[in-house]
PDB file of C-alpha atoms in Angstrom:
ATOM      1  CA  MET A   1     190.733-243.578 161.368  1.00 30.00           C
ATOM      2  CA  PRO A   2     190.603-241.933 157.938  1.00 34.00           C
ATOM      3  CA  ILE A   3     190.662-238.157 157.730  1.00 31.00           C
ATOM      4  CA  THR A   4     187.393-236.907 156.256  1.00 36.00           C
ATOM      5  CA  PRO A   5     185.452-233.665 156.496  1.00 38.00           C
ATOM      6  CA  ALA A   6     183.737-235.150 159.567  1.00 38.00           C
ATOM      7  CA  THR A   7     186.943-235.977 161.409  1.00 32.00           C
ATOM      8  CA  ALA A   8     189.465-233.439 160.220  1.00 34.00           C
ATOM      9  CA  THR A   9     190.025-230.199 162.091  1.00 33.00           C
ATOM     10  CA  HIS A  10     189.398-227.221 159.850  1.00 31.00           C
ATOM     11  CA  SER A  11     190.004-223.606 160.698  1.00 31.00           C
ATOM     12  CA  SER A  12     188.700-220.679 158.776  1.00 34.00           C
ATOM     13  CA  SER A  13     190.558-217.412 158.367  1.00 38.00           C
ATOM     14  CA  ASN A  14     189.052-216.056 161.577  1.00 42.00           C
ATOM     15  CA  GLY A  15     190.253-219.064 163.582  1.00 40.00           C
ATOM     16  CA  THR A  16     186.888-220.742 164.103  1.00 45.00           C
ATOM     17  CA  ALA A  17     186.094-224.292 163.080  1.00 56.00           C
ATOM     18  CA  ASP A  18     184.156-224.714 159.839  1.00 74.00           C
ATOM     19  CA  ALA A  19     180.483-225.534 160.343  1.00 85.00           C
ATOM     20  CA  ILE A  20     179.192-228.955 159.297  1.00 91.00           C
ATOM     21  CA  LEU A  21     176.368-228.387 156.825  1.00 97.00           C
ATOM     22  CA  LEU A  22     173.361-230.607 156.291  1.00 97.00           C
ATOM     23  CA  GLU A  23     171.215-230.820 153.174  1.00 98.00           C
ATOM     24  CA  LEU A  24     167.714-229.432 153.716  1.00 98.00           C
ATOM     25  CA  VAL A  25     164.960-231.146 151.722  1.00 98.00           C
ATOM     26  CA  ASP A  26     161.253-230.814 151.048  1.00 98.00           C
ATOM     27  CA  GLU A  27     158.640-233.482 151.816  1.00 97.00           C
ATOM     28  CA  ASN A  28     159.595-235.299 148.600  1.00 97.00           C
ATOM     29  CA  GLY A  29     163.286-235.427 149.447  1.00 97.00           C
ATOM     30  CA  VAL A  30     164.233-232.726 146.939  1.00 98.00           C
ATOM     31  CA  THR A  31     167.148-230.559 148.082  1.00 97.00           C
ATOM     32  CA  VAL A  32     166.086-227.002 148.956  1.00 98.00           C
ATOM     33  CA  GLY A  33     169.172-225.638 150.722  1.00 98.00           C
ATOM     34  CA  THR A  34     171.622-226.217 153.564  1.00 98.00           C
ATOM     35  CA  ALA A  35     171.785-225.518 157.290  1.00 97.00           C
ATOM     36  CA  GLU A  36     174.410-225.826 159.992  1.00 97.00           C
ATOM     37  CA  LYS A  37     174.052-229.187 161.760  1.00 94.00           C
ATOM     38  CA  LEU A  38     173.116-227.987 165.239  1.00 93.00           C
ATOM     39  CA  ALA A  39     170.796-225.275 163.893  1.00 95.00           C
ATOM     40  CA  ALA A  40     168.890-227.902 161.856  1.00 96.00           C
ATOM     41  CA  HIS A  41     168.199-229.826 165.068  1.00 94.00           C
ATOM     42  CA  GLN A  42     166.996-226.858 167.145  1.00 94.00           C
ATOM     43  CA  PRO A  43     163.204-226.868 167.745  1.00 94.00           C
ATOM     44  CA  PRO A  44     161.063-227.098 165.735  1.00 94.00           C
ATOM     45  CA  GLY A  45     163.750-228.668 163.519  1.00 95.00           C
ATOM     46  CA  GLN A  46     164.446-228.260 159.815  1.00 97.00           C
ATOM     47  CA  LEU A  47     163.703-231.181 157.512  1.00 98.00           C
ATOM     48  CA  HIS A  48     167.051-232.564 156.384  1.00 98.00           C
ATOM     49  CA  ARG A  49     168.528-235.598 154.654  1.00 98.00           C
ATOM     50  CA  ALA A  50     169.803-238.437 156.833  1.00 98.00           C
ATOM     51  CA  PHE A  51     170.626-242.139 156.552  1.00 98.00           C
ATOM     52  CA  SER A  52     170.321-245.226 158.747  1.00 98.00           C
ATOM     53  CA  VAL A  53     172.298-248.460 158.306  1.00 98.00           C
ATOM     54  CA  PHE A  54     171.351-251.930 159.562  1.00 98.00           C
ATOM     55  CA  LEU A  55     174.105-254.540 159.301  1.00 98.00           C
ATOM     56  CA  PHE A  56     173.724-258.232 160.103  1.00 98.00           C
ATOM     57  CA  ASP A  57     176.171-261.052 160.738  1.00 97.00           C
ATOM     58  CA  GLU A  58     176.096-264.491 159.071  1.00 95.00           C
ATOM     59  CA  ARG A  59     173.604-265.687 161.737  1.00 95.00           C
ATOM     60  CA  GLY A  60     171.143-262.889 160.948  1.00 97.00           C
ATOM     61  CA  ARG A  61     171.851-260.914 164.124  1.00 98.00           C
ATOM     62  CA  LEU A  62     171.627-257.128 164.000  1.00 98.00           C
ATOM     63  CA  LEU A  63     174.661-255.049 164.976  1.00 98.00           C
ATOM     64  CA  LEU A  64     173.624-252.352 167.462  1.00 98.00           C
ATOM     65  CA  GLN A  65     175.764-249.515 168.715  1.00 98.00           C
ATOM     66  CA  GLN A  66     175.608-247.546 171.933  1.00 97.00           C
ATOM     67  CA  ARG A  67     176.314-243.923 171.114  1.00 95.00           C
ATOM     68  CA  ALA A  68     179.353-242.449 172.865  1.00 93.00           C
ATOM     69  CA  LEU A  69     178.683-240.446 176.016  1.00 92.00           C
ATOM     70  CA  GLY A  70     180.467-237.417 174.541  1.00 85.00           C
ATOM     71  CA  LYS A  71     178.044-236.979 171.633  1.00 85.00           C
ATOM     72  CA  TYR A  72     175.964-233.785 171.805  1.00 74.00           C
ATOM     73  CA  HIS A  73     172.822-235.539 170.547  1.00 78.00           C
ATOM     74  CA  SER A  74     171.379-238.676 172.190  1.00 84.00           C
ATOM     75  CA  PRO A  75     174.574-239.654 174.076  1.00 86.00           C
ATOM     76  CA  GLY A  76     174.730-243.106 175.645  1.00 92.00           C
ATOM     77  CA  VAL A  77     171.596-244.498 173.993  1.00 94.00           C
ATOM     78  CA  TRP A  78     171.445-247.652 171.882  1.00 97.00           C
ATOM     79  CA  SER A  79     170.643-247.360 168.208  1.00 97.00           C
ATOM     80  CA  ASN A  80     170.962-249.051 164.828  1.00 97.00           C
ATOM     81  CA  THR A  81     174.342-249.977 163.355  1.00 98.00           C
ATOM     82  CA  CYS A  82     175.076-246.481 162.063  1.00 97.00           C
ATOM     83  CA  CYS A  83     173.193-243.304 161.270  1.00 95.00           C
ATOM     84  CA  GLY A  84     174.132-239.843 160.183  1.00 95.00           C
ATOM     85  CA  HIS A  85     173.844-237.152 157.547  1.00 96.00           C
ATOM     86  CA  PRO A  86     175.297-236.928 154.045  1.00 97.00           C
ATOM     87  CA  TYR A  87     177.245-233.790 153.276  1.00 96.00           C
ATOM     88  CA  PRO A  88     175.495-231.484 150.800  1.00 96.00           C
ATOM     89  CA  GLY A  89     175.783-233.125 147.391  1.00 96.00           C
ATOM     90  CA  GLU A  90     177.029-236.464 148.815  1.00 97.00           C
ATOM     91  CA  ALA A  91     175.031-239.541 147.781  1.00 98.00           C
ATOM     92  CA  PRO A  92     173.300-241.162 150.794  1.00 98.00           C
ATOM     93  CA  PHE A  93     174.750-244.563 149.838  1.00 98.00           C
ATOM     94  CA  ALA A  94     178.296-243.175 149.862  1.00 98.00           C
ATOM     95  CA  ALA A  95     177.679-241.387 153.153  1.00 98.00           C
ATOM     96  CA  ALA A  96     176.315-244.554 154.748  1.00 98.00           C
ATOM     97  CA  ALA A  97     179.359-246.604 153.721  1.00 97.00           C
ATOM     98  CA  ARG A  98     181.741-243.814 154.768  1.00 97.00           C
ATOM     99  CA  ARG A  99     180.271-243.267 158.222  1.00 97.00           C
ATOM    100  CA  THR A 100     179.981-247.007 158.939  1.00 97.00           C
ATOM    101  CA  PHE A 101     183.706-247.313 158.363  1.00 97.00           C
ATOM    102  CA  GLU A 102     184.518-244.154 160.335  1.00 97.00           C
ATOM    103  CA  GLU A 103     182.416-245.127 163.335  1.00 97.00           C
ATOM    104  CA  LEU A 104     182.844-248.913 163.400  1.00 98.00           C
ATOM    105  CA  GLY A 105     185.944-249.682 161.348  1.00 97.00           C
ATOM    106  CA  VAL A 106     184.079-252.058 159.039  1.00 97.00           C
ATOM    107  CA  SER A 107     183.029-251.848 155.407  1.00 96.00           C
ATOM    108  CA  PRO A 108     179.527-253.186 154.757  1.00 95.00           C
ATOM    109  CA  SER A 109     179.018-256.058 152.303  1.00 94.00           C
ATOM    110  CA  LEU A 110     176.014-256.216 149.977  1.00 94.00           C
ATOM    111  CA  LEU A 111     174.861-252.798 151.181  1.00 97.00           C
ATOM    112  CA  ALA A 112     171.487-252.158 149.565  1.00 97.00           C
ATOM    113  CA  GLU A 113     168.885-249.390 149.635  1.00 97.00           C
ATOM    114  CA  ALA A 114     165.861-250.188 151.800  1.00 98.00           C
ATOM    115  CA  GLY A 115     163.601-247.224 151.087  1.00 97.00           C
ATOM    116  CA  THR A 116     163.083-243.924 152.892  1.00 98.00           C
ATOM    117  CA  VAL A 117     161.129-242.778 155.918  1.00 98.00           C
ATOM    118  CA  ARG A 118     160.196-239.282 157.053  1.00 98.00           C
ATOM    119  CA  TYR A 119     159.766-238.547 160.755  1.00 97.00           C
ATOM    120  CA  ASN A 120     159.744-235.870 163.422  1.00 96.00           C
ATOM    121  CA  HIS A 121     161.167-237.103 166.750  1.00 93.00           C
ATOM    122  CA  PRO A 122     161.921-234.664 169.570  1.00 91.00           C
ATOM    123  CA  ASP A 123     164.638-235.809 171.997  1.00 83.00           C
ATOM    124  CA  PRO A 124     163.444-234.866 175.497  1.00 81.00           C
ATOM    125  CA  ALA A 125     166.899-235.281 177.055  1.00 78.00           C
ATOM    126  CA  SER A 126     168.693-232.794 174.771  1.00 81.00           C
ATOM    127  CA  GLY A 127     165.766-230.661 173.631  1.00 88.00           C
ATOM    128  CA  LEU A 128     166.834-231.255 170.020  1.00 90.00           C
ATOM    129  CA  VAL A 129     164.526-232.418 167.239  1.00 93.00           C
ATOM    130  CA  GLU A 130     165.113-235.055 164.562  1.00 93.00           C
ATOM    131  CA  GLN A 131     163.153-233.727 161.580  1.00 96.00           C
ATOM    132  CA  GLU A 132     164.519-236.123 158.965  1.00 97.00           C
ATOM    133  CA  TYR A 133     164.041-237.567 155.504  1.00 98.00           C
ATOM    134  CA  ASN A 134     165.939-240.777 156.155  1.00 98.00           C
ATOM    135  CA  HIS A 135     167.469-243.095 153.533  1.00 98.00           C
ATOM    136  CA  LEU A 136     167.593-246.687 154.816  1.00 98.00           C
ATOM    137  CA  PHE A 137     170.267-249.279 154.013  1.00 98.00           C
ATOM    138  CA  VAL A 138     170.725-252.930 154.928  1.00 98.00           C
ATOM    139  CA  GLY A 139     173.796-255.108 154.499  1.00 98.00           C
ATOM    140  CA  LEU A 140     176.172-257.610 156.028  1.00 98.00           C
ATOM    141  CA  VAL A 141     179.158-257.166 158.299  1.00 97.00           C
ATOM    142  CA  GLN A 142     181.890-259.781 157.832  1.00 95.00           C
ATOM    143  CA  ALA A 143     184.638-258.457 160.094  1.00 95.00           C
ATOM    144  CA  PRO A 144     184.714-257.688 163.810  1.00 96.00           C
ATOM    145  CA  PRO A 145     183.765-254.072 164.545  1.00 97.00           C
ATOM    146  CA  ARG A 146     186.605-251.766 165.636  1.00 97.00           C
ATOM    147  CA  PRO A 147     184.613-248.825 167.005  1.00 97.00           C
ATOM    148  CA  ASP A 148     185.953-245.284 167.292  1.00 96.00           C
ATOM    149  CA  SER A 149     185.529-244.591 171.012  1.00 95.00           C
ATOM    150  CA  GLU A 150     184.659-240.953 170.342  1.00 94.00           C
ATOM    151  CA  GLU A 151     181.609-242.118 168.354  1.00 95.00           C
ATOM    152  CA  VAL A 152     180.640-245.490 169.839  1.00 97.00           C
ATOM    153  CA  ALA A 153     180.673-246.649 173.469  1.00 96.00           C
ATOM    154  CA  GLU A 154     179.825-250.302 172.836  1.00 97.00           C
ATOM    155  CA  THR A 155     178.511-252.701 170.175  1.00 98.00           C
ATOM    156  CA  VAL A 156     176.472-255.889 170.370  1.00 98.00           C
ATOM    157  CA  PHE A 157     174.874-258.347 167.934  1.00 98.00           C
ATOM    158  CA  VAL A 158     171.253-259.247 168.754  1.00 98.00           C
ATOM    159  CA  THR A 159     168.534-261.610 167.584  1.00 98.00           C
ATOM    160  CA  PRO A 160     164.978-260.227 167.390  1.00 98.00           C
ATOM    161  CA  ASP A 161     164.201-261.704 170.831  1.00 97.00           C
ATOM    162  CA  GLU A 162     167.361-260.261 172.353  1.00 98.00           C
ATOM    163  CA  LEU A 163     166.522-256.877 170.820  1.00 98.00           C
ATOM    164  CA  ALA A 164     163.045-256.973 172.371  1.00 97.00           C
ATOM    165  CA  GLU A 165     164.555-257.705 175.805  1.00 97.00           C
ATOM    166  CA  ARG A 166     167.191-254.990 175.473  1.00 96.00           C
ATOM    167  CA  HIS A 167     164.656-252.472 174.138  1.00 96.00           C
ATOM    168  CA  ALA A 168     162.466-253.056 177.197  1.00 96.00           C
ATOM    169  CA  GLU A 169     165.392-252.504 179.609  1.00 96.00           C
ATOM    170  CA  ASP A 170     167.714-249.949 177.977  1.00 96.00           C
ATOM    171  CA  THR A 171     167.271-246.510 176.461  1.00 94.00           C
ATOM    172  CA  PHE A 172     167.202-246.399 172.656  1.00 95.00           C
ATOM    173  CA  SER A 173     167.358-243.481 170.262  1.00 92.00           C
ATOM    174  CA  ALA A 174     164.034-241.744 169.604  1.00 90.00           C
ATOM    175  CA  TRP A 175     164.192-242.741 165.938  1.00 93.00           C
ATOM    176  CA  PHE A 176     165.270-246.390 166.333  1.00 96.00           C
ATOM    177  CA  MET A 177     161.908-248.195 166.077  1.00 96.00           C
ATOM    178  CA  THR A 178     160.709-245.892 163.293  1.00 97.00           C
ATOM    179  CA  VAL A 179     163.692-246.664 161.055  1.00 97.00           C
ATOM    180  CA  LEU A 180     163.769-250.387 161.956  1.00 98.00           C
ATOM    181  CA  ASP A 181     160.093-250.849 161.176  1.00 97.00           C
ATOM    182  CA  ALA A 182     160.485-249.012 157.860  1.00 98.00           C
ATOM    183  CA  ALA A 183     163.484-251.188 156.936  1.00 98.00           C
ATOM    184  CA  ARG A 184     161.904-254.533 157.953  1.00 97.00           C
ATOM    185  CA  PRO A 185     160.866-255.684 154.457  1.00 97.00           C
ATOM    186  CA  ALA A 186     164.444-255.293 153.209  1.00 97.00           C
ATOM    187  CA  VAL A 187     165.818-256.805 156.432  1.00 98.00           C
ATOM    188  CA  ARG A 188     163.644-259.909 155.963  1.00 97.00           C
ATOM    189  CA  GLU A 189     164.737-260.207 152.346  1.00 96.00           C
ATOM    190  CA  LEU A 190     168.415-260.004 153.372  1.00 96.00           C
ATOM    191  CA  THR A 191     168.339-262.275 156.439  1.00 96.00           C
ATOM    192  CA  GLY A 192     165.707-264.830 155.382  1.00 94.00           C
ATOM    193  CA  PRO A 193     162.687-266.118 157.286  1.00 91.00           C
ATOM    194  CA  SER A 194     164.661-268.164 159.811  1.00 93.00           C
ATOM    195  CA  ALA A 195     166.264-265.009 161.326  1.00 95.00           C
ATOM    196  CA  GLY A 196     162.835-263.910 162.591  1.00 96.00           C
ATOM    197  CA  TRP A 197     162.918-260.239 161.633  1.00 97.00           C
TER     198      TRP A 197
END
C-alpha cells in the first residue's frame, strides 16, 4: 500500500498524531475553511467536501465494498465502490483516484465526473452526521480488486437486480442511495442501456 497522508503515521512535536483535516464548503461548494475529520461529523455536522466513486466491470456490474469493521464511521455496512474526503486543496478527481487505489488496489479507467449532490444523513448507529457536498465519479475497473483489509471487509460485483436484492437484505451506508441516484445519468451513459442502470 502506498504511503500517503491518509496512511502514514505522523507525530507532531508533542507526540500526538496529526489531525486529518477536511475542506469545509458553503452551499455552492466554495471552500470556506477546514475542520478536523471527526469534529466535522459530530452533530449537527459541518458541510464539507467529499467524493463518491462508482466503478463497473466489462459486464456493467457495479463494484460494491463492505466497509471494514474497524472503521469509526459506518463499519460493516455495504456502500459504493469508494468514498472519502479530499485533503484541503486536493482536487476531488485526484482524491477519488488516490483513495480507490489505497482502499481497493485498483486504478480506475475512464474515470469521469458525474456531477455533485448535497445531503445531510445522520448515522443512527454511530451518532455521526454526513453533512456533505459530494463530487460523483464513474469509471471502469479492469483488474481484480486487492482490498486493504483495514479499509474494506469484502467486495462484490452486482447487477441492478442483484443490488436490489442485497439492498433489501443487508445494511447499506446512509448515503448510498442518494449518491447512486444522483450518479445514475452518468452511470447509464457509461454502461449503456443493456446494463439496466
